[in-house]
Amino acid sequence: MMTRPELLGPRRVLTRSVFVGRRASLEVVEAAWEEARAGRPGVVWVEGEAGTGKTAFLAHAVTGRRTAVTLSATGDAAETTLVHGLLDQLTAELPPGLADRFPLLRPDRDPRADPLAVGADLLGALGAVPGDDDPVLVVLDDLQWADAASVRALVFALRRLRHDRVLVLAGVRVPGGDPDEAPADPWWERLPAPGRGVHRIRLEGLDPAELSELAAAIGRPLGSTGAAERLWRHTLGHPLHARTLLEELPAEVLAGTTDVLPAPRSLPSVVLVRLARAAPATEALVVATSVLGESAPLTLAAAVAGLDDPASALDEAVELGLLAERPGGPPARIGFVHPLVRAAVRGDLPPARRRALHAAAAGLLSGRAALDHRVAAAAGPDPGLAAELEALVAEPGAGLAGTEAADLLRAAADLSTDPDDRERRVLAAASRLLADGEVARAVALEEAVEACRPGPWRTAVLGQLALFAGRFVLARERLEAALATDPEGPGEGRPGDRARAGAAAHLALLHLLAGDAPRAVATAGVALAHHARGDDVRLPGGLAMVLGLAAGGQGGAARGILDGVADRAATDGHPTPADVLVVRGVLATLAGDDAAAAVDLDEAVRRGRAGEPVRGLALALAYRPAVQDRVGAPDGVVEGFELAVTLARDGGTTLAGALAHAFAAEACAVRGRTDDARAHLAAAAEMGPRWWGIEVCTAIAAAVLAEVTDDPDGVLRALAPARASRALTDGLGMLAPRTLEIDALVTLGRVEEAMAALAELGTRATGRHAVDAARLDARLGATVPVPDGVVAPHALARLEAETGRGLLAAGERRAGVDLLRGARDTFVRLGAAPWRARCDELLHGAGLTPAGAQEALGLTPHEEAVVALVARGLTNREVGRDLFITPRTVAYHLSNVYAKLGVTSRRELVRLRRT
């Protein structure tokens, strides 16, 4: 029975090459490659259903690798009986002359040659390939179609690889439930079990974030934060199905929530052939189920289909691989074996029959479910239904997400006959999308908003769309125009009042982005004082007010506003609003208090993921991984930045996306991943409009990149764009540009300038910035106390390393080494490779030999051997005699051991070893 229909069509018809995701699987290949380079051969067995990207994975995995030779072969369904067909593809790429040494590898061999003898020649040829440290790379694809003779020869050779620099990457299709699809030759099972040089990778579907990356890579961005999740539910992440839909469907269809996504064009024929073989009752049950969702109660599906007893129909549908019973119940539920099967069936229905089935379902259901089916059954304008949809969106307890509410309002607008009703619903849909951060989807409505008649609401919405799209000049013009409109009449509750308040709130944000903090505060005050303010006014207006006050040097007043909101919520028995947590967390990390920022941002993200509306979620996701990195929790930081970029890209929140790229660039630079850092900086420059905040954050990241590559002049050049915003960054307590500049000045020998800049920094540095200031004092020869209670392991480790360097220079070797060892261990844990390397250099200069790059500082094998003999009571001369080294060398090793282990005598060393 087929439970996962495969797309049928010509093999190897390739569109533009794109590869996304698969990070964990690529790491398996990378580890096997390093093993092969070290003389430990391996096989990476890559399997997956048709269309999961095995060929693309193999191609990406081998790109850029330097090999002694790369041998490749691909199975073909038409060549499964061609004796040694696969092997001949491999041997054709061997270096000239090897075929003469191993005659059974020549194409003119006797086709009856013993496969084991052929395998022995292949083994000999793999070992005879010339080359020093570069492995032989063997790439085999579509092994399910390999001929039997080649399989036996290959298995014989691969089982006998021992100390050869050989890596084999093998791709094989596994059956996806199609009885006509043959499995790979069972002879492959003779390969060693996983863990003995064999690594098995199963390629499954891409996750939603990877689908978003795929959409962007092929130039079809999704345009909604929920679109990737919707596409994943529909395709289960199948790369070929997903890419086909991305290329076939417009963005608005992928981003919508009110209709079922279709199947790829090549799939329905496979499904509909089966459905055509079904009995009429079975066809009716399958078709009825297709309009009810991914699953439905069997009784409901039978009622919509008009069946009194659906048992035999269900049996046949299951046998045909169309429906399956779902676990659980009662009542019994049925559903499709794959979402795309449902899409193929539903998409083939004539519109009249589909509407009739929805109407039948609506008559059997009630509440929201019935309303949805009534919308699907509508064939023309229906003012009454439109009013019901609008009322549902306005219902306080409806709990609708912004995209769902907007889709219902769009549907209501399409069902409207009165122009006023239609325009009100279009504007409400755009406003709801903007309020929930779905900027890309709101921008897609710009043409519909433009078509509305002039008025303050239309002008305000157009101004907000321009603002979030980065068209700041146009945004200012429209928002000021909306704010300047005259009230329609006396009293409160006038139609344009809320639009004018919203225009003022967003104009305040625009002033903040332009770097005019006083004007941002003043305009936000106008918005927040307006009687018509709602959340769509309070949130942007409050953000502009708080950040404007902080940027203007009134951090206490800004925090007072946030604390006041939190206190009022607590008094009413409610938690602190999530958006307050976001802003408070951002202000805390800017000022260097990353521990406090982590608490607030973690809680805001947790609540956002639990379904609570968090308008600043994209901002929280951008800052959170940077904060996690700074507090010493590096695991998941890279993935965190990828999630932030994905959400920003899909939702169109380019401001947050550009920040995420800038923070990711800094994190990559700290880890020594300089190419990745440059790529993130380039992406930040392309993603969003330029404003002072992103200029400063990218300047910091570029300066850190220059710092880890020992380019102090480059640090100063990178920081140049940030100097114009120094008053704003100082007001926010954002002192990283200052500390980076002072570091560079010291390195360049411009000590007087550095001391003057450090004096100007004064006492304003707090938290992480205070630790950096203490390190700069140490570089300039001053002794300052280490700030208490600061959670900043990277900054503290740099302070320890700098202090240790100074102690070594002063001749205090023991104390200096201890500090450097501690700092090095921290850098290793944090993955800060450039700073770990600097500790290694200092320790080496002190006569110590650090351990491997990824290990804490330990004893070398020579030192271990010396310690073992000393513990037995041998003298230096006796140890030297046993190890064939001089007593002077023994003493050298012991001095290193004492420094590493923190002991001062042989007696302490023996006692420590015994414990």
PDB file of N, CA and C in Angstrom, residues 104-138:
ATOM      1  N   LEU A 104      41.595  -6.344 -13.383  1.00  0.00           N
ATOM      2  CA  LEU A 104      40.164  -6.613 -13.235  1.00  0.00           C
ATOM      3  C   LEU A 104      39.345  -5.333 -13.117  1.00  0.00           C
ATOM      4  N   LEU A 105      40.007  -4.192 -13.077  1.00  0.00           N
ATOM      5  CA  LEU A 105      39.290  -2.919 -13.056  1.00  0.00           C
ATOM      6  C   LEU A 105      39.125  -2.353 -14.451  1.00  0.00           C
ATOM      7  N   ARG A 106      39.684  -3.022 -15.450  1.00  0.00           N
ATOM      8  CA  ARG A 106      39.550  -2.532 -16.822  1.00  0.00           C
ATOM      9  C   ARG A 106      38.188  -2.948 -17.384  1.00  0.00           C
ATOM     10  N   PRO A 107      37.597  -2.131 -18.251  1.00  0.00           N
ATOM     11  CA  PRO A 107      36.267  -2.457 -18.769  1.00  0.00           C
ATOM     12  C   PRO A 107      36.240  -3.721 -19.618  1.00  0.00           C
ATOM     13  N   ASP A 108      37.397  -4.174 -20.106  1.00  0.00           N
ATOM     14  CA  ASP A 108      37.400  -5.364 -20.947  1.00  0.00           C
ATOM     15  C   ASP A 108      37.557  -6.654 -20.139  1.00  0.00           C
ATOM     16  N   ARG A 109      37.368  -6.584 -18.810  1.00  0.00           N
ATOM     17  CA  ARG A 109      37.443  -7.788 -17.985  1.00  0.00           C
ATOM     18  C   ARG A 109      36.359  -8.780 -18.439  1.00  0.00           C
ATOM     19  N   ASP A 110      36.550 -10.010 -18.089  1.00  0.00           N
ATOM     20  CA  ASP A 110      35.538 -11.031 -18.362  1.00  0.00           C
ATOM     21  C   ASP A 110      34.320 -10.739 -17.486  1.00  0.00           C
ATOM     22  N   PRO A 111      33.136 -10.583 -18.070  1.00  0.00           N
ATOM     23  CA  PRO A 111      31.960 -10.280 -17.241  1.00  0.00           C
ATOM     24  C   PRO A 111      31.660 -11.361 -16.219  1.00  0.00           C
ATOM     25  N   ARG A 112      32.251 -12.540 -16.394  1.00  0.00           N
ATOM     26  CA  ARG A 112      32.019 -13.612 -15.428  1.00  0.00           C
ATOM     27  C   ARG A 112      33.059 -13.595 -14.304  1.00  0.00           C
ATOM     28  N   ALA A 113      33.910 -12.564 -14.276  1.00  0.00           N
ATOM     29  CA  ALA A 113      34.966 -12.499 -13.252  1.00  0.00           C
ATOM     30  C   ALA A 113      34.351 -12.533 -11.861  1.00  0.00           C
ATOM     31  N   ASP A 114      35.037 -13.218 -10.961  1.00  0.00           N
ATOM     32  CA  ASP A 114      34.561 -13.327  -9.582  1.00  0.00           C
ATOM     33  C   ASP A 114      34.467 -11.932  -8.961  1.00  0.00           C
ATOM     34  N   PRO A 115      33.284 -11.504  -8.478  1.00  0.00           N
ATOM     35  CA  PRO A 115      33.164 -10.167  -7.881  1.00  0.00           C
ATOM     36  C   PRO A 115      34.130  -9.938  -6.722  1.00  0.00           C
ATOM     37  N   LEU A 116      34.460 -11.007  -6.009  1.00  0.00           N
ATOM     38  CA  LEU A 116      35.377 -10.831  -4.877  1.00  0.00           C
ATOM     39  C   LEU A 116      36.787 -10.537  -5.376  1.00  0.00           C
ATOM     40  N   ALA A 117      37.161 -11.151  -6.480  1.00  0.00           N
ATOM     41  CA  ALA A 117      38.475 -10.849  -7.066  1.00  0.00           C
ATOM     42  C   ALA A 117      38.504  -9.425  -7.611  1.00  0.00           C
ATOM     43  N   VAL A 118      37.398  -9.017  -8.219  1.00  0.00           N
ATOM     44  CA  VAL A 118      37.305  -7.631  -8.692  1.00  0.00           C
ATOM     45  C   VAL A 118      37.399  -6.674  -7.503  1.00  0.00           C
ATOM     46  N   GLY A 119      36.725  -7.013  -6.414  1.00  0.00           N
ATOM     47  CA  GLY A 119      36.791  -6.184  -5.216  1.00  0.00           C
ATOM     48  C   GLY A 119      38.191  -6.093  -4.656  1.00  0.00           C
ATOM     49  N   ALA A 120      38.940  -7.192  -4.740  1.00  0.00           N
ATOM     50  CA  ALA A 120      40.319  -7.169  -4.253  1.00  0.00           C
ATOM     51  C   ALA A 120      41.164  -6.212  -5.082  1.00  0.00           C
ATOM     52  N   ASP A 121      40.960  -6.199  -6.394  1.00  0.00           N
ATOM     53  CA  ASP A 121      41.695  -5.244  -7.226  1.00  0.00           C
ATOM     54  C   ASP A 121      41.281  -3.806  -6.901  1.00  0.00           C
ATOM     55  N   LEU A 122      39.990  -3.605  -6.642  1.00  0.00           N
ATOM     56  CA  LEU A 122      39.534  -2.260  -6.284  1.00  0.00           C
ATOM     57  C   LEU A 122      40.182  -1.812  -4.978  1.00  0.00           C
ATOM     58  N   LEU A 123      40.260  -2.715  -4.014  1.00  0.00           N
ATOM     59  CA  LEU A 123      40.903  -2.389  -2.744  1.00  0.00           C
ATOM     60  C   LEU A 123      42.360  -2.009  -2.966  1.00  0.00           C
ATOM     61  N   GLY A 124      43.049  -2.764  -3.827  1.00  0.00           N
ATOM     62  CA  GLY A 124      44.436  -2.450  -4.102  1.00  0.00           C
ATOM     63  C   GLY A 124      44.593  -1.105  -4.788  1.00  0.00           C
ATOM     64  N   ALA A 125      43.689  -0.787  -5.713  1.00  0.00           N
ATOM     65  CA  ALA A 125      43.776   0.483  -6.424  1.00  0.00           C
ATOM     66  C   ALA A 125      43.525   1.663  -5.489  1.00  0.00           C
ATOM     67  N   LEU A 126      42.559   1.519  -4.568  1.00  0.00           N
ATOM     68  CA  LEU A 126      42.288   2.608  -3.625  1.00  0.00           C
ATOM     69  C   LEU A 126      43.511   2.885  -2.763  1.00  0.00           C
ATOM     70  N   GLY A 127      44.238   1.827  -2.393  1.00  0.00           N
ATOM     71  CA  GLY A 127      45.430   2.006  -1.575  1.00  0.00           C
ATOM     72  C   GLY A 127      46.622   2.507  -2.358  1.00  0.00           C
ATOM     73  N   ALA A 128      46.568   2.362  -3.685  1.00  0.00           N
ATOM     74  CA  ALA A 128      47.714   2.753  -4.509  1.00  0.00           C
ATOM     75  C   ALA A 128      47.575   4.136  -5.110  1.00  0.00           C
ATOM     76  N   VAL A 129      46.478   4.807  -4.872  1.00  0.00           N
ATOM     77  CA  VAL A 129      46.306   6.158  -5.424  1.00  0.00           C
ATOM     78  C   VAL A 129      47.381   7.065  -4.836  1.00  0.00           C
ATOM     79  N   PRO A 130      48.162   7.759  -5.666  1.00  0.00           N
ATOM     80  CA  PRO A 130      49.215   8.637  -5.126  1.00  0.00           C
ATOM     81  C   PRO A 130      48.626   9.824  -4.390  1.00  0.00           C
ATOM     82  N   GLY A 131      49.318  10.282  -3.362  1.00  0.00           N
ATOM     83  CA  GLY A 131      48.865  11.423  -2.574  1.00  0.00           C
ATOM     84  C   GLY A 131      49.418  11.323  -1.174  1.00  0.00           C
ATOM     85  N   ASP A 132      49.583  12.458  -0.526  1.00  0.00           N
ATOM     86  CA  ASP A 132      50.164  12.471   0.818  1.00  0.00           C
ATOM     87  C   ASP A 132      49.067  12.401   1.882  1.00  0.00           C
ATOM     88  N   ASP A 133      48.543  13.567   2.236  1.00  0.00           N
ATOM     89  CA  ASP A 133      47.538  13.600   3.302  1.00  0.00           C
ATOM     90  C   ASP A 133      46.112  13.711   2.781  1.00  0.00           C
ATOM     91  N   ASP A 134      45.948  13.842   1.462  1.00  0.00           N
ATOM     92  CA  ASP A 134      44.607  14.039   0.915  1.00  0.00           C
ATOM     93  C   ASP A 134      43.932  12.693   0.708  1.00  0.00           C
ATOM     94  N   PRO A 135      42.716  12.533   1.210  1.00  0.00           N
ATOM     95  CA  PRO A 135      42.021  11.244   1.089  1.00  0.00           C
ATOM     96  C   PRO A 135      41.516  10.996  -0.330  1.00  0.00           C
ATOM     97  N   VAL A 136      41.223   9.747  -0.596  1.00  0.00           N
ATOM     98  CA  VAL A 136      40.471   9.361  -1.786  1.00  0.00           C
ATOM     99  C   VAL A 136      38.985   9.479  -1.429  1.00  0.00           C
ATOM    100  N   LEU A 137      38.243  10.186  -2.243  1.00  0.00           N
ATOM    101  CA  LEU A 137      36.823  10.385  -1.991  1.00  0.00           C
ATOM    102  C   LEU A 137      36.024   9.596  -3.027  1.00  0.00           C
ATOM    103  N   VAL A 138      35.170   8.704  -2.548  1.00  0.00           N
ATOM    104  CA  VAL A 138      34.320   7.891  -3.414  1.00  0.00           C
ATOM    105  C   VAL A 138      32.871   8.316  -3.188  1.00  0.00           C
TER     106      VAL A 138
END
